[in-house]
Coordinates of C-alpha atoms in Angstrom, one line a residue:
X1 CA 0.0 0.0 0.0
X2 CA 1.3 3.4 -0.9
X3 CA 2.0 5.5 2.2
X4 CA 0.6 8.9 2.6
X5 CA 2.5 11.8 4.2
X6 CA 2.8 10.8 7.9
X7 CA 2.4 7.0 7.6
X8 CA 5.2 5.2 9.3
X9 CA 5.5 7.8 12.1
X10 CA 6.7 6.3 15.4
X11 CA 5.8 7.8 18.7
X12 CA 7.8 6.3 21.6
X13 CA 7.5 6.5 25.4
X14 CA 8.5 9.6 27.3
X15 CA 8.1 7.7 30.6
X16 CA 6.2 4.8 31.9
X17 CA 3.4 7.2 33.1
X18 CA 2.9 9.0 29.8
X19 CA 2.5 6.9 26.7
X20 CA 1.1 7.8 23.3
X21 CA -2.0 5.7 23.9
X22 CA -2.8 7.5 27.2
X23 CA -2.2 10.9 25.5
X24 CA -4.6 10.1 22.7
X25 CA -7.3 8.8 25.1
X26 CA -6.9 11.8 27.4
X27 CA -7.2 14.1 24.4
X28 CA -10.4 12.3 23.3
X29 CA -8.9 11.2 19.9
X30 CA -9.5 7.5 20.6
X31 CA -11.4 5.5 23.2
X32 CA -10.0 2.8 25.5
X33 CA -11.5 0.0 23.4
X34 CA -9.8 1.3 20.2
X35 CA -6.5 1.6 22.2
X36 CA -6.7 -2.0 23.3
X37 CA -7.4 -3.3 19.8
X38 CA -4.6 -1.2 18.4
X39 CA -2.1 -2.5 21.1
X40 CA -3.0 -6.1 20.1
X41 CA -2.4 -5.3 16.4
X42 CA 0.8 -3.6 17.3
X43 CA 2.1 -6.7 19.1
X44 CA 1.1 -8.9 16.1
X45 CA 2.7 -6.6 13.5
X46 CA 5.7 -5.4 15.5
X47 CA 5.0 -1.8 14.5
X48 CA 4.8 1.4 16.5
X49 CA 1.4 2.4 18.0
X50 CA 1.3 5.6 16.0
X51 CA 1.8 3.6 12.7
X52 CA -1.0 1.2 13.6
X53 CA -3.5 3.9 14.4
X54 CA -2.7 5.9 11.3
X55 CA -2.8 2.9 8.9
X56 CA -6.1 1.8 10.5
X57 CA -7.6 5.2 9.8
X58 CA -8.5 5.6 13.5
X59 CA -6.6 8.9 13.7
X60 CA -4.5 11.0 11.4
X61 CA -1.1 12.3 11.9
X62 CA -2.6 15.8 12.6
X63 CA -4.7 14.2 15.3
X64 CA -1.6 12.7 17.0
X65 CA 0.3 16.0 16.7
X66 CA -2.7 18.0 18.2
X67 CA -2.9 15.5 21.1
X68 CA 0.8 15.7 21.9
X69 CA 0.8 19.4 21.6
X70 CA -2.3 19.8 23.9
X71 CA -1.2 17.2 26.5
X72 CA 2.6 17.8 26.7
X73 CA 2.9 21.5 25.8
X74 CA 5.4 20.6 22.9
X75 CA 4.6 23.2 20.3
X76 CA 3.9 22.3 16.7
X77 CA 6.0 24.2 14.1
X78 CA 5.4 24.8 10.4
X79 CA 8.7 24.1 8.8
X80 CA 7.6 25.9 5.6
X81 CA 7.8 29.2 7.4
X82 CA 11.2 28.5 9.1
X83 CA 14.4 30.3 8.1
X84 CA 17.0 27.6 8.8
X85 CA 20.2 28.6 10.7
X86 CA 23.1 26.9 8.9
X87 CA 25.1 26.8 12.1
X88 CA 22.4 24.6 13.6
X89 CA 22.4 22.3 10.6
X90 CA 26.2 21.9 10.9
X91 CA 26.0 20.8 14.5
X92 CA 23.8 17.8 13.9
X93 CA 24.8 15.1 11.4
X94 CA 22.5 14.0 8.6
X95 CA 22.7 10.4 9.9
X96 CA 21.3 11.5 13.2
X97 CA 18.5 13.4 11.5
X98 CA 17.6 10.5 9.3
X99 CA 17.7 8.0 12.2
X100 CA 15.3 9.9 14.3
X101 CA 13.5 11.9 11.7
X102 CA 14.4 15.3 13.1
X103 CA 15.9 18.6 11.9
X104 CA 17.6 21.4 13.8
X105 CA 16.6 24.9 12.7
X106 CA 17.8 27.5 15.1
X107 CA 19.0 28.6 18.6
X108 CA 17.6 30.4 21.6
X109 CA 20.4 31.2 24.1
X110 CA 22.0 27.9 25.1
X111 CA 19.2 25.8 23.5
X112 CA 19.1 24.3 20.0
X113 CA 15.6 24.2 18.4
X114 CA 14.8 20.8 16.9
X115 CA 11.7 19.7 15.0
X116 CA 10.9 16.0 15.5
X117 CA 8.3 13.6 14.1
X118 CA 8.4 11.9 17.4
X119 CA 9.1 14.5 20.2
X120 CA 8.4 11.8 22.9
X121 CA 11.6 9.9 21.9
X122 CA 14.0 10.6 24.7
X123 CA 16.8 8.8 23.0
X124 CA 16.6 11.2 20.0
X125 CA 16.7 14.2 22.3
X126 CA 19.6 12.8 24.4
X127 CA 21.6 12.0 21.2
X128 CA 21.2 15.5 19.9
X129 CA 22.0 17.0 23.2
X130 CA 25.2 14.9 23.5
X131 CA 26.4 15.6 19.9
X132 CA 25.8 19.4 20.2
X133 CA 26.5 20.0 23.9
X134 CA 23.3 22.1 24.0
X135 CA 19.9 21.8 25.7
X136 CA 17.3 20.6 23.2
X137 CA 14.1 22.6 22.8
X138 CA 11.7 20.2 21.1
X139 CA 9.0 21.0 18.5
X140 CA 6.7 18.6 16.6
X141 CA 6.2 18.5 12.8
X142 CA 5.1 16.1 10.1
X143 CA 7.4 13.4 9.1
X144 CA 7.2 14.1 5.4
X145 CA 8.0 17.8 5.9
X146 CA 11.0 17.0 8.1
X147 CA 12.4 14.5 5.5
X148 CA 11.9 17.1 2.7
X149 CA 14.0 19.7 4.5
X150 CA 16.6 17.2 5.6
X151 CA 17.2 16.6 1.9
X152 CA 17.3 20.3 0.9
X153 CA 19.4 21.6 3.8
X154 CA 21.9 18.7 4.1
X155 CA 22.6 18.5 0.4
X156 CA 23.5 22.2 0.5
X157 CA 25.7 21.5 3.6
X158 CA 27.4 18.6 1.7
X159 CA 28.4 21.0 -1.0
X160 CA 29.9 23.4 1.6
X161 CA 31.8 20.6 3.4
X162 CA 33.1 19.2 0.1
X163 CA 34.2 22.7 -0.9
X164 CA 36.1 23.1 2.4
X165 CA 37.8 19.7 1.8
X166 CA 38.7 20.7 -1.8
X167 CA 40.2 24.0 -0.6
X168 CA 42.4 22.2 1.9
X169 CA 43.6 19.8 -0.7
X170 CA 44.3 22.5 -3.3
X171 CA 46.4 24.4 -0.8
X172 CA 48.5 21.4 0.1
X173 CA 48.7 19.8 -3.4
X174 CA 49.8 22.1 -6.2
X175 CA 49.6 19.2 -8.7
X176 CA 45.9 18.3 -8.1
X177 CA 44.8 19.2 -11.6
X178 CA 47.5 17.1 -13.2
X179 CA 46.8 14.1 -10.9
X180 CA 43.0 14.1 -10.9
X181 CA 42.8 11.4 -13.6
X182 CA 45.4 9.2 -11.8
X183 CA 44.0 9.2 -8.3
X184 CA 43.8 5.7 -6.8
X185 CA 40.6 6.5 -4.8
X186 CA 39.0 9.0 -7.2
X187 CA 35.5 8.4 -5.8
X188 CA 36.6 9.8 -2.5
X189 CA 38.5 12.8 -3.9
X190 CA 37.2 16.1 -2.6
X191 CA 36.7 17.5 -6.1
X192 CA 34.7 14.4 -7.2
X193 CA 32.5 14.7 -4.1
X194 CA 32.1 18.4 -4.6
X195 CA 30.7 17.9 -8.2
X196 CA 28.4 15.0 -7.1
X197 CA 26.9 17.0 -4.3
X198 CA 26.6 20.1 -6.5
X199 CA 24.6 18.1 -9.1
X200 CA 22.4 16.5 -6.4
X201 CA 21.7 19.7 -4.6
X202 CA 20.8 21.6 -7.8
X203 CA 18.3 19.0 -8.8
X204 CA 16.7 18.9 -5.4
X205 CA 16.4 22.7 -5.4
X206 CA 14.7 22.5 -8.8
X207 CA 17.4 24.5 -10.6
X208 CA 17.5 24.8 -14.4
X209 CA 21.1 25.9 -14.6
X210 CA 24.3 25.9 -12.5
X211 CA 26.6 28.9 -12.9
X212 CA 30.3 28.6 -11.7
X213 CA 31.7 32.1 -12.1
X214 CA 35.4 33.0 -11.4
X215 CA 36.3 36.4 -10.0
X216 CA 39.6 37.9 -8.8
X217 CA 39.6 36.5 -5.3
X218 CA 36.7 34.0 -5.3
X219 CA 34.3 31.7 -7.2
X220 CA 30.6 32.3 -7.0
X221 CA 28.2 29.3 -7.6
X222 CA 24.6 30.2 -8.5
X223 CA 21.5 28.3 -9.4
X224 CA 18.8 29.5 -11.7
X225 CA 15.5 28.6 -9.9
X226 CA 12.2 29.6 -11.4
X227 CA 14.0 31.9 -13.8
X228 CA 16.0 33.8 -11.2
X229 CA 19.6 33.3 -10.2
X230 CA 20.4 32.6 -6.5
X231 CA 23.8 32.5 -5.0
X232 CA 24.3 29.2 -3.1
X233 CA 28.0 29.1 -2.4
X234 CA 31.2 31.2 -2.4
X235 CA 34.5 29.3 -2.8
X236 CA 38.1 30.2 -2.7
X237 CA 39.7 30.9 -6.1
X238 CA 42.1 27.9 -5.6
X239 CA 39.2 25.6 -6.2
X240 CA 38.5 26.7 -9.8
X241 CA 41.1 24.6 -11.6
X242 CA 40.2 21.2 -10.1
X243 CA 36.5 22.0 -10.5
X244 CA 36.7 22.9 -14.2
X245 CA 39.0 20.0 -14.9
X246 CA 36.7 17.5 -13.3
X247 CA 33.7 18.9 -15.2
X248 CA 35.7 18.7 -18.5
X249 CA 36.6 15.1 -17.8
X250 CA 32.9 14.2 -17.2
X251 CA 31.8 16.0 -20.3
X252 CA 34.6 14.5 -22.5
X253 CA 36.3 17.9 -23.2
X254 CA 39.9 18.8 -23.6
X255 CA 41.3 19.6 -20.1
X256 CA 44.4 21.2 -21.6
X257 CA 42.5 23.7 -23.7
X258 CA 41.7 26.9 -21.8
X259 CA 41.7 29.5 -24.5
X260 CA 38.6 28.7 -26.5
X261 CA 35.0 27.9 -25.6
X262 CA 34.0 24.3 -25.3
X263 CA 30.6 22.5 -25.1
X264 CA 29.9 19.0 -23.9
X265 CA 27.3 16.7 -22.3
X266 CA 27.1 14.7 -19.1
X267 CA 24.6 11.9 -18.3
X268 CA 24.6 11.2 -14.6
X269 CA 22.3 9.7 -12.0
X270 CA 20.7 11.7 -9.2
X271 CA 18.8 9.3 -6.9
X272 CA 16.9 7.0 -9.3
X273 CA 16.7 9.5 -12.1
X274 CA 18.9 9.9 -15.2
X275 CA 19.8 13.6 -15.5
X276 CA 21.0 15.1 -18.8
X277 CA 23.5 18.0 -18.2
X278 CA 24.7 20.3 -21.1
X279 CA 28.0 21.9 -20.3
X280 CA 29.3 25.2 -21.7
X281 CA 32.7 26.5 -20.8
X282 CA 33.8 30.1 -21.6
X283 CA 37.2 31.6 -21.1
X284 CA 36.9 34.9 -19.1
X285 CA 39.3 37.4 -17.5
X286 CA 39.7 35.4 -14.3
X287 CA 39.6 31.9 -15.6
X288 CA 36.9 29.7 -17.2
X289 CA 33.2 30.3 -16.5
X290 CA 31.1 27.1 -16.5
X291 CA 27.3 27.0 -17.1
X292 CA 25.6 23.6 -16.8
X293 CA 22.0 23.4 -18.1
X294 CA 20.0 20.7 -16.3
X295 CA 17.5 19.2 -18.7
X296 CA 14.4 18.0 -16.9
X297 CA 13.1 15.4 -19.4
X298 CA 9.9 14.9 -17.5
X299 CA 8.9 18.6 -18.2
X300 CA 8.5 17.6 -21.9
X301 CA 6.0 14.8 -21.2
X302 CA 3.0 17.0 -20.9
X303 CA -0.1 17.3 -23.0
X304 CA -1.1 20.6 -24.4
X305 CA -3.9 20.8 -21.8
X306 CA -1.2 21.1 -19.1
X307 CA 0.7 23.9 -20.7
X308 CA -1.4 26.4 -18.8
X309 CA -3.4 27.5 -21.8
X310 CA -6.9 29.0 -21.5
X311 CA -9.7 27.3 -23.3
X312 CA -9.7 30.0 -26.0
X313 CA -5.9 29.8 -26.5
X314 CA -6.1 26.0 -26.6
X315 CA -8.7 26.1 -29.4
X316 CA -6.5 28.6 -31.3
X317 CA -3.5 26.3 -31.1
X318 CA -5.5 23.4 -32.3
X319 CA -6.7 25.4 -35.3
X320 CA -3.1 26.4 -36.2
X321 CA -1.5 22.9 -36.0
X322 CA -4.2 21.2 -38.0
X323 CA -3.0 23.2 -41.0
X324 CA -1.5 20.8 -43.6
X325 CA 1.3 23.2 -44.4
X326 CA 2.8 26.5 -43.3
X327 CA 5.1 27.8 -40.6
X328 CA 4.1 27.7 -36.9
X329 CA 6.4 30.0 -35.0
X330 CA 6.9 29.8 -31.2
X331 CA 8.6 33.0 -30.0
X332 CA 9.9 34.4 -26.7
X333 CA 13.2 35.0 -24.9
X334 CA 15.6 32.2 -23.7
X335 CA 14.1 30.2 -20.9
X336 CA 10.5 31.0 -21.8
X337 CA 9.5 27.4 -22.3
X338 CA 9.6 27.3 -26.1
X339 CA 11.2 23.9 -26.3
X340 CA 8.5 22.4 -24.0
X341 CA 5.8 23.9 -26.2
X342 CA 7.4 22.5 -29.4
X343 CA 7.9 19.0 -28.0
X344 CA 4.3 19.0 -26.8
X345 CA 3.0 20.0 -30.2
X346 CA 5.2 17.4 -31.9
X347 CA 3.7 14.7 -29.5
X348 CA 0.2 15.8 -30.5
X349 CA 1.0 15.6 -34.2
X350 CA 3.0 12.3 -34.0
X351 CA 1.2 9.3 -35.6
X352 CA 1.9 6.4 -37.9
X353 CA 0.5 8.3 -40.9
X354 CA 3.1 11.1 -40.8
X355 CA 6.9 11.4 -41.2
X356 CA 8.2 13.9 -38.7
X357 CA 11.9 15.0 -38.8
X358 CA 13.6 17.5 -36.5
X359 CA 16.9 19.3 -36.5
X360 CA 17.9 20.7 -33.1
X361 CA 20.9 22.1 -31.2
X362 CA 20.9 20.1 -29.1
X363 CA 18.2 17.4 -29.0
X364 CA 16.9 17.9 -25.5
X365 CA 14.4 15.0 -25.3
X366 CA 14.0 12.0 -27.6
X367 CA 10.5 11.3 -28.8
X368 CA 9.6 7.8 -30.0
X369 CA 8.4 7.7 -33.6
X370 CA 10.1 11.0 -34.5
X371 CA 13.4 11.3 -36.4
X372 CA 15.7 13.7 -34.6
X373 CA 18.9 15.2 -36.0
X374 CA 21.6 17.0 -33.9
X375 CA 23.3 20.0 -35.3
X376 CA 27.1 19.5 -35.5
X377 CA 28.8 22.7 -36.9
X378 CA 32.3 21.2 -36.6
X379 CA 31.2 18.4 -39.0
X380 CA 29.5 20.8 -41.3
X381 CA 26.0 20.0 -40.1
X382 CA 24.3 23.4 -39.6
X383 CA 20.6 24.1 -39.4
X384 CA 20.6 25.2 -43.1
X385 CA 22.6 22.2 -44.5
X386 CA 20.7 19.7 -42.3
X387 CA 17.4 21.2 -43.4
X388 CA 18.3 20.7 -47.0
X389 CA 18.9 17.0 -46.4
X390 CA 15.8 16.6 -44.3
X391 CA 13.6 17.9 -47.2
X392 CA 14.9 15.1 -49.3
X393 CA 13.7 12.6 -46.7
X394 CA 10.0 13.0 -47.7
X395 CA 8.9 14.7 -44.4
X396 CA 5.3 15.7 -43.7
X397 CA 6.3 17.8 -40.6
X398 CA 9.6 19.5 -39.9
X399 CA 10.7 21.0 -36.6
X400 CA 13.7 23.4 -36.7
X401 CA 15.1 24.1 -33.2
X402 CA 15.6 27.8 -34.1
X403 CA 15.7 30.1 -37.1
X404 CA 19.1 31.7 -36.6
X405 CA 20.1 33.0 -40.0
X406 CA 18.8 34.2 -43.3
X407 CA 19.6 30.9 -45.1
X408 CA 17.7 28.8 -42.6
X409 CA 14.7 31.2 -42.8
X410 CA 14.6 31.0 -46.6
X411 CA 14.7 27.2 -46.7
X412 CA 12.0 27.0 -44.0
X413 CA 9.8 29.3 -45.9
X414 CA 10.2 27.3 -49.1
X415 CA 9.5 24.1 -47.2
X416 CA 6.2 25.7 -45.9
X417 CA 5.0 26.8 -49.3
X418 CA 5.8 23.4 -50.9
X419 CA 3.4 21.5 -48.7
X420 CA 5.3 20.9 -45.4
X421 CA 4.2 21.9 -41.9
X422 CA 7.2 23.6 -40.3
X423 CA 7.5 24.2 -36.5
X424 CA 10.3 26.5 -35.3
X425 CA 11.3 29.2 -32.9
X426 CA 12.3 32.9 -33.1
X427 CA 13.4 35.4 -30.5
X428 CA 10.9 38.3 -30.6
X429 CA 9.1 40.3 -28.0
X430 CA 5.6 39.5 -29.2
X431 CA 3.7 37.6 -31.8
X432 CA 3.3 40.4 -34.5
X433 CA 7.0 41.3 -34.3
X434 CA 7.9 37.8 -35.7
X435 CA 6.5 38.8 -39.1
X436 CA 8.8 41.9 -39.2
X437 CA 11.7 39.7 -38.0
X438 CA 11.3 37.3 -41.0
X439 CA 11.1 40.2 -43.5
X440 CA 14.3 41.6 -41.9
X441 CA 15.9 38.3 -42.5
X442 CA 15.4 38.7 -46.3
X443 CA 12.1 36.9 -46.8
X444 CA 9.8 38.7 -49.2
X445 CA 6.6 40.0 -47.6
X446 CA 4.4 38.0 -50.0
X447 CA 6.3 34.8 -49.1
X448 CA 5.8 35.5 -45.4
X449 CA 2.1 36.2 -45.9
X450 CA 1.7 33.0 -47.9
X451 CA 3.8 30.7 -45.6
X452 CA 3.0 31.7 -42.0
X453 CA 0.2 29.7 -40.4
X454 CA 0.3 31.1 -36.8
X455 CA 2.5 32.5 -34.1
X456 CA 2.6 31.5 -30.4
X457 CA 4.4 34.1 -28.2
X458 CA 5.0 33.0 -24.6
X459 CA 6.6 33.8 -21.3
X460 CA 6.9 32.0 -18.0
X461 CA 5.8 33.9 -14.8
X462 CA 6.6 32.8 -11.3
X463 CA 3.8 31.4 -9.2
X464 CA 3.1 32.6 -5.7
X465 CA 4.2 29.9 -3.2
X466 CA 1.0 28.3 -2.0
X467 CA 2.6 27.4 1.4
X468 CA 3.2 31.0 2.4
X469 CA 0.6 32.8 0.3
X470 CA -1.2 35.7 2.0
X471 CA -3.7 38.3 0.8
X472 CA -3.3 42.1 1.1
X473 CA -5.0 45.2 -0.1
X474 CA -3.8 46.5 -3.4
X475 CA -2.0 49.9 -3.5
X476 CA -3.1 52.8 -5.6
X477 CA -0.1 52.0 -7.9
X478 CA -1.2 48.4 -8.4
X479 CA -4.8 49.4 -9.0
X480 CA -3.7 51.8 -11.7
X481 CA -1.6 49.1 -13.4
X482 CA -4.6 46.7 -13.3
X483 CA -7.0 49.6 -14.3
X484 CA -9.2 49.1 -11.3
X485 CA -11.2 52.1 -10.1
X486 CA -9.7 54.0 -7.2
X487 CA -12.7 53.6 -4.9
X488 CA -13.0 49.9 -5.5
X489 CA -11.2 47.6 -3.0
X490 CA -8.9 45.0 -4.6
X491 CA -7.4 42.0 -2.8
X492 CA -4.1 40.7 -4.2
X493 CA -1.7 38.0 -3.1
X494 CA 2.0 37.6 -2.4
X495 CA 4.3 35.0 -0.9
X496 CA 5.9 35.7 2.5
X497 CA 8.9 33.4 1.9
X498 CA 9.2 30.0 3.5
X499 CA 11.3 26.8 3.5
X500 CA 9.5 25.4 0.5
X501 CA 10.3 28.3 -1.7
X502 CA 13.7 29.1 -0.3
X503 CA 12.3 32.3 1.2
X504 CA 11.6 33.8 -2.2
X505 CA 7.8 33.8 -2.0
X506 CA 7.6 32.0 -5.4
X507 CA 7.3 28.3 -6.2
X508 CA 7.0 27.0 -9.8
X509 CA 6.0 28.9 -13.0
X510 CA 3.1 29.2 -15.3
X511 CA 3.0 29.9 -19.0
X512 CA 1.5 33.1 -20.4
X513 CA 0.6 33.0 -24.1
X514 CA -0.2 35.4 -27.0
X515 CA -1.5 33.4 -30.0
X516 CA -1.9 35.1 -33.4
X517 CA -4.0 33.1 -35.9
X518 CA -3.2 34.3 -39.4
X519 CA -6.3 35.4 -41.3
X520 CA -6.8 36.9 -44.8
X521 CA -6.8 40.4 -43.2
X522 CA -3.3 39.6 -41.7
X523 CA -2.0 38.4 -45.1
X524 CA -3.2 41.6 -46.8
X525 CA -1.6 43.7 -44.1
X526 CA 1.7 41.9 -44.4
X527 CA 1.8 42.5 -48.1
X528 CA 1.1 46.2 -47.7
X529 CA 2.9 47.1 -44.4
X530 CA 5.5 45.7 -42.2
X531 CA 4.3 47.6 -39.1
X532 CA 3.8 45.1 -36.2
X533 CA 1.4 47.6 -34.5
X534 CA -1.1 47.2 -37.5
X535 CA -0.9 43.4 -37.1
X536 CA -1.4 43.7 -33.3
X537 CA -4.5 45.8 -33.8
X538 CA -5.9 43.3 -36.3
X539 CA -5.1 40.4 -34.0
X540 CA -6.8 42.0 -31.0
X541 CA -9.8 42.8 -33.1
X542 CA -10.0 39.1 -34.0
X543 CA -9.9 38.1 -30.4
X544 CA -6.2 37.7 -29.5
X545 CA -5.4 38.3 -25.8
X546 CA -2.0 39.9 -25.3
X547 CA 0.7 38.7 -23.0
X548 CA -0.1 41.5 -20.6
X549 CA -3.8 40.8 -20.5
X550 CA -3.1 37.1 -19.9
X551 CA -0.7 37.8 -17.1
X552 CA -3.2 40.4 -15.7
X553 CA -5.8 37.5 -15.4
X554 CA -3.3 35.4 -13.4
X555 CA -2.6 38.4 -11.0
X556 CA -6.3 38.8 -10.3
X557 CA -6.7 35.1 -9.8
X558 CA -3.9 35.1 -7.2
X559 CA -1.6 32.9 -9.2
X560 CA 1.2 35.5 -9.6
X561 CA 2.1 39.1 -8.7
X562 CA 2.1 42.6 -10.2
X563 CA 5.9 42.4 -10.2
X564 CA 5.8 39.5 -12.5
X565 CA 3.4 41.3 -14.7
X566 CA 5.8 44.2 -14.9
X567 CA 8.7 41.9 -15.7
X568 CA 7.2 40.2 -18.8
X569 CA 5.8 43.2 -20.7
X570 CA 5.7 46.9 -20.9
X571 CA 3.0 48.3 -18.6
X572 CA 1.9 50.7 -21.3
X573 CA 1.0 47.6 -23.5
X574 CA -1.3 46.1 -20.9

């Protein structure tokens, strides 16, 4: 049976006089008859009483926590709203935390504050007190919450510990870079542990990229989480060479070459999951800067219904992709979710009756039944040359990772007007601007008007963390932005910052879409003018909702904030 959060919680004896069963009876959560039956089952199964009661659906974990809190005075704590003290984390080992399901989170005078799933466990409290030399102030929290924050906080600590060990070794061994491939016990080498913990911690914190940045006296390590960079560690400059060398070895790059950029790939395992890492190394003034993109393959396994599209926009996309030929453009800045949208559309179009070929740089996720080609510029396989060959493979649908140059744009346009459906991406600020961009790339306006089927412009906005979400009265400035009357009260929402969202107030992201279906009116306008404002007016008249309007809806629904609305579009365009 699959366990819910809280199943498997053990509650031990604080003394012979005060047992969990007595606490629950005194609190009115169970009756003596239920207690006796549960004790018999406990003896038969060899489980803890709390486990038996929860699995039998006699009480919930919340019931047990309320009873202990009411009968013993041990306070319940919401770990989502805790700011963890790193000094407290360092004092208690992860093994001890896992053994007793507890986590330290702060101090008060000579006391260390500890949240336990089982605050009646005197052995756990004694072990923490002995290991820290401090008096333990106990709190109670859910088992699943404690386990989550053990993983997050101790994986960060492991990175710091490995960094300290690496620094010590680099100071004492000048030849560490040369000897890194010849180490007898390479698995236990500080640089190896450092990289392993770095990968594990970044995945656990939901990072999309790792940045290792060298400066004059230090190295800064940052993660991009929900589209925003966050500093997670500062290392000594001495650690740079072994770190970069180890990453190059894993990515199959030339460790001796430090003058030119290098790109590579690492496939590693984090927990039970295979993680695909794309490595980019760039020589800078103070050494080599490393950016590692973490490809979350599960994010591409979504149906179009889960992209966050409204019913109206979902219908528009369906109308666009059923076109037998033409160009479907997905536009937006880097990191706006264009690849996820493209893969989702390809999955929808994939069937036995069509031949789909893609050319990508790089292939981020392999789709069964679709022929995917990797760009390899060193071998002469560019988007343009690859696309020419693909068109000789009798394709029905072609996906081009990105239209980067005039030549690729011209070939894609010709493919669209000769009976192929072409899916590709461009970097433009909104949907109408993509038409101007193609014309600027040398495509004749009449060819653009003939070939283009539709444009999907998108952004990703950060969601308010639902664990620390709270309401507040909108300011006059916010009401003006949202065009709400001055006298009308408006309730908005924000995140206070908690353990789940790393004290940012945001957790996860939602897509915001602007979908331009090409009509006869659009085609006439493209032939007569290249002004994107004219196309925007036509699109709005035909029912297109702009990025600003779509984000405005999410603000009023309490999904995101006015700050995110300001970040994705000009307020004057709302």
